Coordinates of C-alpha atoms and ligand atoms in Angstrom, one line a residue:
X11 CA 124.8 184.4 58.8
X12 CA 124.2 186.4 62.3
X13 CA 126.7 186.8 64.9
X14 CA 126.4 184.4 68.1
X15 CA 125.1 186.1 71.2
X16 CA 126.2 186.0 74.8
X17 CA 123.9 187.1 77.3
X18 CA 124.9 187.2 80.8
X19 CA 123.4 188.2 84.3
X20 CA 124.4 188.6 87.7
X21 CA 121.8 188.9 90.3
X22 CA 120.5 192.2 91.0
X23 CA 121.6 193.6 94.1
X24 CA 119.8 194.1 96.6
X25 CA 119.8 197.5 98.4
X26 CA 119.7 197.3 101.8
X27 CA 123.3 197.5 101.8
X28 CA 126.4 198.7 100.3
X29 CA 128.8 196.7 97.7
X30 CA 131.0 194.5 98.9
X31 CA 133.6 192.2 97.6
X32 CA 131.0 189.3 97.3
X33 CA 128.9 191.2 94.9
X34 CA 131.7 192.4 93.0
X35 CA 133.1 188.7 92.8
X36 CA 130.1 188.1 90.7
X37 CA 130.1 191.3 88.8
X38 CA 133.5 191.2 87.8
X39 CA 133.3 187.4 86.4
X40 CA 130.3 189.1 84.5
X41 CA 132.1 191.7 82.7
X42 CA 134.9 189.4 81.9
X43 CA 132.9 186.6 80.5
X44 CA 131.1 189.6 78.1
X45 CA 134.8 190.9 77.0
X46 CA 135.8 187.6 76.2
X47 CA 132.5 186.5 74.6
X48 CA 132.9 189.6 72.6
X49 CA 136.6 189.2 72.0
X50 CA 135.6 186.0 70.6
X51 CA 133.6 187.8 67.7
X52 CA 130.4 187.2 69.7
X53 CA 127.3 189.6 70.3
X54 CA 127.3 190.2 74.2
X55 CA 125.0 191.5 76.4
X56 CA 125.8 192.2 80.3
X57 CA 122.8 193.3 82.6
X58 CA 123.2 193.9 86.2
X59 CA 121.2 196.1 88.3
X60 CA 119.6 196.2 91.6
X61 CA 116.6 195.1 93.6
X62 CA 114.9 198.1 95.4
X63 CA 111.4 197.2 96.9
X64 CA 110.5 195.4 99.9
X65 CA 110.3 195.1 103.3
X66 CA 113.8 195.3 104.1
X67 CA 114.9 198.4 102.2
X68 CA 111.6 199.6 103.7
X69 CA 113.1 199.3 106.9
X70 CA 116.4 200.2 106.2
X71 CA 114.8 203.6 104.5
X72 CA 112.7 204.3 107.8
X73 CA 116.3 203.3 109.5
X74 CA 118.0 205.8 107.8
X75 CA 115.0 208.6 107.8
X76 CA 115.0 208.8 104.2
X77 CA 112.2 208.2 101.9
X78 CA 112.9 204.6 100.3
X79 CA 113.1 206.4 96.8
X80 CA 115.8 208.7 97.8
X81 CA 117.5 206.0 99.8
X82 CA 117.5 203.7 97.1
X83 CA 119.2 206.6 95.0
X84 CA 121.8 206.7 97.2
X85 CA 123.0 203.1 97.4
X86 CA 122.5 202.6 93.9
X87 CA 125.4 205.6 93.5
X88 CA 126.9 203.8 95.2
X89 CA 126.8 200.4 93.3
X90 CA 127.7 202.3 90.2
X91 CA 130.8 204.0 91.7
X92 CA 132.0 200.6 92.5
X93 CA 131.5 199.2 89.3
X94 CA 133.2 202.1 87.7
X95 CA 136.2 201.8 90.1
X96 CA 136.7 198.2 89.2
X97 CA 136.8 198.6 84.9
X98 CA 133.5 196.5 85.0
X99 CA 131.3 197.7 81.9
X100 CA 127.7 196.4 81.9
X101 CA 125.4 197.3 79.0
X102 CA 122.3 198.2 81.0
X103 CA 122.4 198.4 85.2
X104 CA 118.4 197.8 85.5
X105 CA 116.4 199.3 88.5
X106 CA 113.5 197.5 90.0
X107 CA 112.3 201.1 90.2
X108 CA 112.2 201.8 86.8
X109 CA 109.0 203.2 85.4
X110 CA 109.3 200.5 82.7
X111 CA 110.2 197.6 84.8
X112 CA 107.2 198.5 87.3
X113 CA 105.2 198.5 84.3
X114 CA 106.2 195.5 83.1
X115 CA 106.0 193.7 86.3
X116 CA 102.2 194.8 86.4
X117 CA 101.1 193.8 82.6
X118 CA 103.2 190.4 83.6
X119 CA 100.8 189.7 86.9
X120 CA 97.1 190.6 85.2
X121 CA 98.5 188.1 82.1
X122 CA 99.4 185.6 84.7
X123 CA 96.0 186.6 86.3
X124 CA 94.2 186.4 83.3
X125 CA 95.7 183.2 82.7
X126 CA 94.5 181.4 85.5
X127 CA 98.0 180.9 87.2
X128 CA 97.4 183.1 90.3
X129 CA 94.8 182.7 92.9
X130 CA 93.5 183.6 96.0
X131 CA 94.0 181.9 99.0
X132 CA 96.2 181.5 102.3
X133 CA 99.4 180.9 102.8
X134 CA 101.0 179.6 106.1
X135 CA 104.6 178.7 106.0
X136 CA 107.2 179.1 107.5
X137 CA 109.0 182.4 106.6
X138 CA 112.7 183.5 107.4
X139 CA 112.1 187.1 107.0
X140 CA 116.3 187.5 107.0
X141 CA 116.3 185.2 103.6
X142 CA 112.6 186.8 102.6
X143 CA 112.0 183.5 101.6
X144 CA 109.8 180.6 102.3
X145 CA 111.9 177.4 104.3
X146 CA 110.3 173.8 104.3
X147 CA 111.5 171.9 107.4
X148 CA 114.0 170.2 106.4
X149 CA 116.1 173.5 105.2
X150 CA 116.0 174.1 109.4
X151 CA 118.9 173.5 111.5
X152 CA 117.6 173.2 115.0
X153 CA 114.0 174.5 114.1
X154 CA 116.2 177.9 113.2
X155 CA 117.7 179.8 109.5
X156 CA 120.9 178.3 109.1
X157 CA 122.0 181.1 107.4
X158 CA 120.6 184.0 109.8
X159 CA 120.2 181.5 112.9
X160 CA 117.1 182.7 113.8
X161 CA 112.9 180.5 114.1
X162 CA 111.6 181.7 111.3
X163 CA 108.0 183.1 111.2
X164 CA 104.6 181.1 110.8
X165 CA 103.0 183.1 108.0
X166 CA 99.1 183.2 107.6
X167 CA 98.0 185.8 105.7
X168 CA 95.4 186.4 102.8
X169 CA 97.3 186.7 99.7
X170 CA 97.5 185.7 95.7
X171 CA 99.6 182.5 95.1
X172 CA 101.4 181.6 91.9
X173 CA 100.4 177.9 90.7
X174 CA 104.2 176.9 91.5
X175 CA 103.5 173.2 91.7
X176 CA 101.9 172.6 88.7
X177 CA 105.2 172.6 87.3
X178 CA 107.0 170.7 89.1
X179 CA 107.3 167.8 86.6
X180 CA 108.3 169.9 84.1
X181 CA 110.8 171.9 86.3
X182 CA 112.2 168.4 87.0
X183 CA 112.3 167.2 83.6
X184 CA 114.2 170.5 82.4
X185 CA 117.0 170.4 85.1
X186 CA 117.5 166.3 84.7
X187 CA 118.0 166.8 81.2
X188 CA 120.3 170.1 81.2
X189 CA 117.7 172.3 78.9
X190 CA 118.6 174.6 82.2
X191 CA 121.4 173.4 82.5
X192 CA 122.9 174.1 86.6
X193 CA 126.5 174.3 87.2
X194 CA 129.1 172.8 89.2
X195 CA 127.1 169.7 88.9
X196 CA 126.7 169.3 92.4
X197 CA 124.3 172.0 92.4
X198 CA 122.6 170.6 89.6
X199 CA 122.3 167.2 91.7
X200 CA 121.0 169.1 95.1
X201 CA 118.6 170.8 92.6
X202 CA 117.3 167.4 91.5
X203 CA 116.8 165.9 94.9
X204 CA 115.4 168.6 95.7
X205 CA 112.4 168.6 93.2
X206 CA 112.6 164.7 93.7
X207 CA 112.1 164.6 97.1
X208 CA 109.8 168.0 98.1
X209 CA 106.5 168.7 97.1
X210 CA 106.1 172.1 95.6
X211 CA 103.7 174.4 97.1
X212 CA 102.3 177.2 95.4
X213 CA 103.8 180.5 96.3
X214 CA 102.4 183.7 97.7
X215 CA 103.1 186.5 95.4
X216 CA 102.2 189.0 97.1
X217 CA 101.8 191.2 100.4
X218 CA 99.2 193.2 102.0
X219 CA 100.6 196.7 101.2
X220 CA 99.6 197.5 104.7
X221 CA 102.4 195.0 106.0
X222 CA 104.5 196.3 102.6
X223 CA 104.5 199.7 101.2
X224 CA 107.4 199.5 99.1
X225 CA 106.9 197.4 96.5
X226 CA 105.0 197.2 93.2
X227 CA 100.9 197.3 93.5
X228 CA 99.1 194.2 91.7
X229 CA 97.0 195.3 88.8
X230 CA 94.3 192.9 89.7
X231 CA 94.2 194.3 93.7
X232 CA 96.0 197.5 94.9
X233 CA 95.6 196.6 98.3
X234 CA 98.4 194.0 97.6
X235 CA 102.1 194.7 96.6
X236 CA 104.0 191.7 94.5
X237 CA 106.4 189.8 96.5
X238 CA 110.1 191.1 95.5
X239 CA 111.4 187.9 94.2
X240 CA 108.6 187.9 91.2
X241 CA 109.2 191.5 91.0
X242 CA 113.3 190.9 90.9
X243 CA 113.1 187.9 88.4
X244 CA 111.3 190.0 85.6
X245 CA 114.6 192.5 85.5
X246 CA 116.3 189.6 83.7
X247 CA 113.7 190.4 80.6
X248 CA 113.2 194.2 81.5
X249 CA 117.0 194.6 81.7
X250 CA 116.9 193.8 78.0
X251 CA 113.9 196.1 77.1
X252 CA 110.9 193.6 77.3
X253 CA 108.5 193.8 76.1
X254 CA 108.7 197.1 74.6
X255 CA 112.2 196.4 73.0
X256 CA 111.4 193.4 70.6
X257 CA 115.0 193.5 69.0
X258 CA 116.9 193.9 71.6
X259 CA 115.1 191.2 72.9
X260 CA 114.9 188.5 70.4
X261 CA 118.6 189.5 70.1
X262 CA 119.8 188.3 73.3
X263 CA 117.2 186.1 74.8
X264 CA 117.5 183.8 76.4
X265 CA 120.5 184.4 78.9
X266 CA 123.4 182.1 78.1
X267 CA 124.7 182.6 81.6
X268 CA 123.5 183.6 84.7
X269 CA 125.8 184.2 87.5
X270 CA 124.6 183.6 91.2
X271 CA 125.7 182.2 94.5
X272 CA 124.1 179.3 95.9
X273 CA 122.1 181.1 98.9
X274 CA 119.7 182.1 95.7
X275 CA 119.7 178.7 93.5
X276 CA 116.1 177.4 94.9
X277 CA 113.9 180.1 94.1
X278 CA 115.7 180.6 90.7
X279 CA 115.4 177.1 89.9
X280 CA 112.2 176.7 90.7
X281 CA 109.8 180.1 90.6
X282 CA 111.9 182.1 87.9
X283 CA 111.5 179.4 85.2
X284 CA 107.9 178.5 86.4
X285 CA 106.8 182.4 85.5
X286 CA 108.7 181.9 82.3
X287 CA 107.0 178.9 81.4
X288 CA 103.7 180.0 82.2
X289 CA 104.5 183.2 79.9
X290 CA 105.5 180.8 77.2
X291 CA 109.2 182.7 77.4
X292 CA 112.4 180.3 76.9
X293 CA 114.2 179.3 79.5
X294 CA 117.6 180.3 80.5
X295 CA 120.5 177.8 79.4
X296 CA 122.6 177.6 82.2
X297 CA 123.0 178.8 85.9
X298 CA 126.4 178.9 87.3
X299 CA 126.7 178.9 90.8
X300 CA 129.8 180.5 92.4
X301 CA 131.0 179.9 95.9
X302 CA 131.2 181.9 98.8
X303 CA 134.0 184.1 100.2
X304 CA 135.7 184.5 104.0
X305 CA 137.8 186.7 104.5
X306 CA 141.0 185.9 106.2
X307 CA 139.4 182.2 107.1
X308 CA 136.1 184.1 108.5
X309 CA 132.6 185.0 107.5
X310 CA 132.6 188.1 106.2
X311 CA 129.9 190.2 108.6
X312 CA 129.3 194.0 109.5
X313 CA 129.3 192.9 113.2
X314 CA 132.9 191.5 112.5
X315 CA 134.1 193.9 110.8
X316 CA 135.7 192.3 107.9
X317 CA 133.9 193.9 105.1
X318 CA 136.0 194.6 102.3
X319 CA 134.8 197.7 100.4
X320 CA 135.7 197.0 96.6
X321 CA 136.6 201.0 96.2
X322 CA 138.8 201.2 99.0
X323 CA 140.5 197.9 97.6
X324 CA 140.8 199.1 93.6
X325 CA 142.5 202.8 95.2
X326 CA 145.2 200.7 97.2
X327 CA 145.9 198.3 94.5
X328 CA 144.4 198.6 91.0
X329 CA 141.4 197.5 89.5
X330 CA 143.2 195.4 87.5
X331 CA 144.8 193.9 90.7
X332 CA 141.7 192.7 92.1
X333 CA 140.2 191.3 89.1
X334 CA 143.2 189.1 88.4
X335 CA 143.7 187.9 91.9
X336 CA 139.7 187.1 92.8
X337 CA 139.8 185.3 89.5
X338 CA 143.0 182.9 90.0
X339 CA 142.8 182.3 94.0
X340 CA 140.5 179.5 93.7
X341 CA 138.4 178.1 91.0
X342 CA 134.8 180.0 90.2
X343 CA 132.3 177.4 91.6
X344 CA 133.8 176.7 95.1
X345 CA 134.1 178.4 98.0
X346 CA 137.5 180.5 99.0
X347 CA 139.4 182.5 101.2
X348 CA 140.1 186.3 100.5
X349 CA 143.5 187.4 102.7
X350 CA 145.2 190.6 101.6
X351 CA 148.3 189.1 102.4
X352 CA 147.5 185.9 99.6
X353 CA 146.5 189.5 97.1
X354 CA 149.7 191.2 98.2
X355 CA 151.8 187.8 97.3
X356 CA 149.6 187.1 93.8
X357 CA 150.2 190.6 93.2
X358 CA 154.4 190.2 93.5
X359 CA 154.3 187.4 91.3
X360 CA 152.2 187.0 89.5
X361 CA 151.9 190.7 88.3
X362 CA 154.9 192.2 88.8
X363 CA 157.7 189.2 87.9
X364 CA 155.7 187.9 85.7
X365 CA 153.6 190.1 83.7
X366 CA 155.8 193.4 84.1
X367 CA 159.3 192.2 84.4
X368 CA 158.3 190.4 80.4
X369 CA 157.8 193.8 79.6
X370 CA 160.5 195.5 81.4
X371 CA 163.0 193.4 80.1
X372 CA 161.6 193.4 76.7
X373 CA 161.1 197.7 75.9
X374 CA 164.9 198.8 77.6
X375 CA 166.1 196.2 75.1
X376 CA 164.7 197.2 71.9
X377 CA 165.1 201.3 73.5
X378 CA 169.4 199.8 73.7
X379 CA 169.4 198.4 70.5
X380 CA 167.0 199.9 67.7
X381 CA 166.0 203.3 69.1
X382 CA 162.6 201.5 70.1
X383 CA 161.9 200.6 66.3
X384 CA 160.3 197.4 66.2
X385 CA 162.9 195.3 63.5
X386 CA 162.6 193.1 60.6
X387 CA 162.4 189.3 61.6
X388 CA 164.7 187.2 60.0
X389 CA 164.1 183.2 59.9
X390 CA 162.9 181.2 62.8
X391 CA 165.1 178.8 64.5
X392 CA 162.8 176.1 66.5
X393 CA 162.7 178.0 69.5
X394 CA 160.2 180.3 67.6
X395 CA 158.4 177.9 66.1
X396 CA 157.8 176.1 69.1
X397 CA 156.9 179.3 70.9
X398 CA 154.4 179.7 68.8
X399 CA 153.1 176.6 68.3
X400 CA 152.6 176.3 72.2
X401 CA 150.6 179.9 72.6
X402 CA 148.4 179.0 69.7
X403 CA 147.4 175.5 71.5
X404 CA 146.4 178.0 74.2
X405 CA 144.5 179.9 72.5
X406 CA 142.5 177.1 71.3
X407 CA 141.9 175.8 74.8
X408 CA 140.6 179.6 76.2
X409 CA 137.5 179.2 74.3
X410 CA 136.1 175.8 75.6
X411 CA 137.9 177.1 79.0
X412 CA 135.7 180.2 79.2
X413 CA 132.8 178.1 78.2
X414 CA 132.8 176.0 80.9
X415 CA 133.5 179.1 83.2
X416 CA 137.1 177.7 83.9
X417 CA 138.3 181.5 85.0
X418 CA 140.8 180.3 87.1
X419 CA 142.2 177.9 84.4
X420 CA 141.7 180.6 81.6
X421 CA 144.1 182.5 83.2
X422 CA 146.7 179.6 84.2
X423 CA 147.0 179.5 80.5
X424 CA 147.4 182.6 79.3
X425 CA 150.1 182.8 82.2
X426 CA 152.0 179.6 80.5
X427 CA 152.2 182.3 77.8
X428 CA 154.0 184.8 79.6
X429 CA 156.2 182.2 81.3
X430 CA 156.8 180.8 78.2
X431 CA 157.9 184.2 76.6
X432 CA 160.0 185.2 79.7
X433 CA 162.1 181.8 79.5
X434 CA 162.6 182.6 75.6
X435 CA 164.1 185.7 77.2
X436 CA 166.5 183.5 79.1
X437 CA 167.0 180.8 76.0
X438 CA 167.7 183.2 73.5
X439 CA 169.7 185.5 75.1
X440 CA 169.2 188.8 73.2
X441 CA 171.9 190.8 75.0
X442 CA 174.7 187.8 73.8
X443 CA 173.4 188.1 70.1
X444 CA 174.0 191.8 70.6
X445 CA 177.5 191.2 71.9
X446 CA 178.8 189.0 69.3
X447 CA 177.1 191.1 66.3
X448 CA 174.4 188.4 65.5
X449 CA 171.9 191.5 64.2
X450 CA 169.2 189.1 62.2
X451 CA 168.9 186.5 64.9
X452 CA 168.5 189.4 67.2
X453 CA 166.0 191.1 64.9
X454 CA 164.1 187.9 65.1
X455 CA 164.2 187.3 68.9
X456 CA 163.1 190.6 69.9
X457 CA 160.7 190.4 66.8
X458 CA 158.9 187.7 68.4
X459 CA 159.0 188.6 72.0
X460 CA 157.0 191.4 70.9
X461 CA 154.7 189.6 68.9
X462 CA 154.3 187.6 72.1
X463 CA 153.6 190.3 74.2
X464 CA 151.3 191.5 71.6
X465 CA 149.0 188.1 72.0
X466 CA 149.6 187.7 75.7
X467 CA 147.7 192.0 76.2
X468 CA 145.1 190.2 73.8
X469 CA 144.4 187.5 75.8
X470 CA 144.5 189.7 79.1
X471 CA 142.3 192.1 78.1
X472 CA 139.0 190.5 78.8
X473 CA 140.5 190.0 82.6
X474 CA 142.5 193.7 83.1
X475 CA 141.3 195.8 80.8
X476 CA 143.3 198.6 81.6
X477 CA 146.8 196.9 81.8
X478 CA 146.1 195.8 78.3
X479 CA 145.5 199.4 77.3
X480 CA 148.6 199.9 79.1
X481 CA 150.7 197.5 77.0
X482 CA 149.3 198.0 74.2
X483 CA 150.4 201.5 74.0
X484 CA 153.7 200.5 74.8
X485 CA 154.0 198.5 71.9
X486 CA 153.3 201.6 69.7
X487 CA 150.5 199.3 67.6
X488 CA 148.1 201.8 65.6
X489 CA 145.1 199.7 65.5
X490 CA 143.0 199.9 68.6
X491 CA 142.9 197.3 71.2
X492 CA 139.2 196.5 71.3
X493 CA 139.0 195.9 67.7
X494 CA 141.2 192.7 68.3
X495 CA 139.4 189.5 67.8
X496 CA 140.7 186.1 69.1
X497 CA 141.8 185.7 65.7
X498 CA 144.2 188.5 65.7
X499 CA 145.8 186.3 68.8
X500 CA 146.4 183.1 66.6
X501 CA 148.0 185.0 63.9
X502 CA 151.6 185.7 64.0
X503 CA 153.7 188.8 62.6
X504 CA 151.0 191.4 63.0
X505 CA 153.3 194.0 64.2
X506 CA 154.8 196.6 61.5
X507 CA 158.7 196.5 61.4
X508 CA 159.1 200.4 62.3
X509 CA 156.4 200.4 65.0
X510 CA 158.2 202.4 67.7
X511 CA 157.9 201.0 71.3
X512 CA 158.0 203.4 74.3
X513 CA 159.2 202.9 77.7
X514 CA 156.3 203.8 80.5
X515 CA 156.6 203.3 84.2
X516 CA 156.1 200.0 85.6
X517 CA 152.6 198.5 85.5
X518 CA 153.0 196.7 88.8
X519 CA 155.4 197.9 91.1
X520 CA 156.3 195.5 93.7
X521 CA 154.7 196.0 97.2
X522 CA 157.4 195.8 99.5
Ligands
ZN194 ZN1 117.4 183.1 106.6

């Protein structure tokens, strides 16, 4: 029997600017969601990437004197540094500017073309050029972009459109009925209304290449250039190889999970599956739509001044750091606040009381009283079994947890763990077993607070790889880390009696 897959995607990025913590809020969910799904014994694949052509990396690259090619380079160094500095591990960062996407993108439009799903006509709508996307009236807030509070633009031009409302029913009939399945369900239910209550139009898909330069030349016409979001939509397939790739392809597709905020849900609700459907290409199973951030109760904005650059942030305070605290602040589907005082107080408690004091209580201990050799257990007294009992029940819950994208609450559990093994500290009482000369029950305690220890780096490593690492060498365990399954974190007495523990400096020092 094959392997399950995970396939998950985060939007590409677009590069008229440089990463910040919004993008690698999404990023980061990403990579944990693939470590876990492949912690879980699951096939995963992680694409991210970014989206290069247009009219506003056009003028971005005429702001900045630089040819787009060359300034699409540089930003996209940039991207990767970030993702570097934050642990995050995709399996392919895809480039609208690939030769192989571009090519794809082309044989896509003349099928579509030959199809009989584009033609040409006019378009006039209204346009915000900030969102490069189309707005009906009703998405207008006083005749303006709510989002970039400006009119947008009454757009008449010759173009090709994409027979977008031809699907509508179906479009609506896949959404009602959760064959895409959009999540929170509140998104799902705007989605619906939406469909119920507006009549699709068909959709321009491309631009005079007069007007836009940048951008990918339709087979069919040269004297057009395909609109960026059909452009950007294809890297979900080309990020997996499509169509050259067939294995790699029928491997992963379709996505299981992808990743956006809601500013993007309408056009990926309602042109990204149309193109698939009129490709006769499944449809993704789920969208999950994540909230927004402020940042110390604000918007974040350049003008403001309250962009948080992820690099900056991961040099001050870990990777690790940031990944656990823009997890557990609030729950993956609604809006929050980001305050580096709340990161600086997670980081003191949650971190370094309760992650690294377990483990700084725990290695001086068995340094004081085995020479760091990891004992022979003797029997188990209640407390164990009940110890064990309630970190297994946790692991059971992670996997329909992390199904449901509960990061949040993933991590709330695993933390009951560590609270869990830092009260058996208290309970048991190693250092008055030592006293009076109780050696097995002492054997046995700090047998099993390193067995728990061992689970509890399992269980984190999808969310901080790198303290994992850390822990796990600490324990002295031969096997590798990343060869752990979620099976391995069920199963009790794994360690070796002999496996020497070593004492390393503090994962989390407190920030004073
Ligand atoms: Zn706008």
């Amino acid at each position: 029997m094959s392997r399950e897959k995970f396939y998950v995607t985060t939007p590409i990025y677009y590069v008229n600017d440089v990463p910040h913590i919004g993008h690698s809020y999404t990023t980061i969910a990403a990579d944990v969601l693939t470590r876990y799904h492949r912690l879980a014994g699951r096939d995963a694949f992680f694409l991210t990437g970014t989206d290069e052509h247009g009219i506003k990396v056009q003028q971005a690259a005429e702001g900045a004197s630089k040819p787009p090619q060359v300034f699409c380079d540089g930003i996209v160094g940039q991207f990767k540094k970030a993702w570097q500095a934050l642990n995050i591990k995709y399996d392919n960062f895809i480039r609208t500017t690939d030769v192989h996407h571009e090519e794809a993108v082309k044989k896509v439009l003349q099928d579509l073309h030959d199809g009989g799903f584009i033609h040409k006509g006019k378009y006039e709508a209204l346009y915000c050029i900030g969102c490069e996307q189309f707005k009906t009236k009703s998405d207008l807030v006083d005749g303006k972009c709510p989002d970039h509070k400006m009119e947008p633009e009454v757009r008449s031009e010759e173009c090709y459109l994409f027979k977008l409302s031809t699907f509508q029913e179906r479009l609506l009939k896949s959404i009602k009925k959760d064959e895409l399945k959009i999540r929170p369900l509140e998104r799902k239910n705007e989605m619906v209304s939406f469909l119920e209550r507006e009549e699709l139009q068909d959709v321009s898909i491309s631009r005079s290449k007069e007007k836009v330069s940048w951008g990918i030349p339709l087979p069919f016409d040269p004297s057009h250039t395909t609109y960026v979001w059909v452009d950007a939509f294809l890297n979900y397939l080309t990020g997996l190889g499509w169509p050259a790739d067939r294995r790699n392809f029928e491997g992963f597709w379709p996505p299981d999970v992808q990743l956006m905020a809601k500013d993007i849900l309408r056009v990926h609700a309602t042109i990204w599956p149309s193109l698939l459907m009129a490709l006769g290409v499944e449809l993704p199973r789920e969208y999950f739509i994540h909230g927004y951030f402020t940042v110390n109760g604000e918007k974040m904005s350049k003008s403001l001044g309250n962009v948080i650059d992820p690099i900056q942030l991961s040099r001050q305070y870990g990777a690790d750091a940031i990944r656990y605290f823009i997890l557990s602040e609030f729950p993956f589907g609604q809006d929050g606040d980001f305050s580096i005082k709340r990161l600086e107080e997670c980081y003191n408690s949650d971190l370094a009381n309760d992650l690294g004091n377990l483990l700084h209580r725990t290695i001086p201990m068995m340094e004081k009283y085995y020479g760091g050799k990891t004992p022979e257990p003797g029997e188990l007294t209640t407390l164990e079994t009940e110890l064990r009992e309630k970190a297994s029940g946790v692991v059971r819950r992670l996997d329909r947890l992390m199904g449901q994208l509960k990061l949040r609450e993933s991590l709330a559990e695993i933390w009951t763990v560590v609270n869990m093994a830092n009260k058996y500290i208290d309970t048991a009482a190693p250092w008055a077993l030592a006293r009076e000369g109780k050696t097995e029950r002492l054997a046995t305690v700090m047998y099993t607070l390193l067995d728990c220890i061992r689970i509890i780096t399992i269980l984190t490593f999808p969310f901080m790889p790198e303290t994992a690492e850390k822990i796990w060498s600490q324990l002295g365990i031969r096997e590798s880390l990343s060869d752990q399954t979620i099976s391995d974190a069920t199963a009790w007495g794994r360690i070796q009696p002999g496996t020497v523990v070593t004492k390393e400096k503090p994962l989390f020092p407190r920030i004073e």
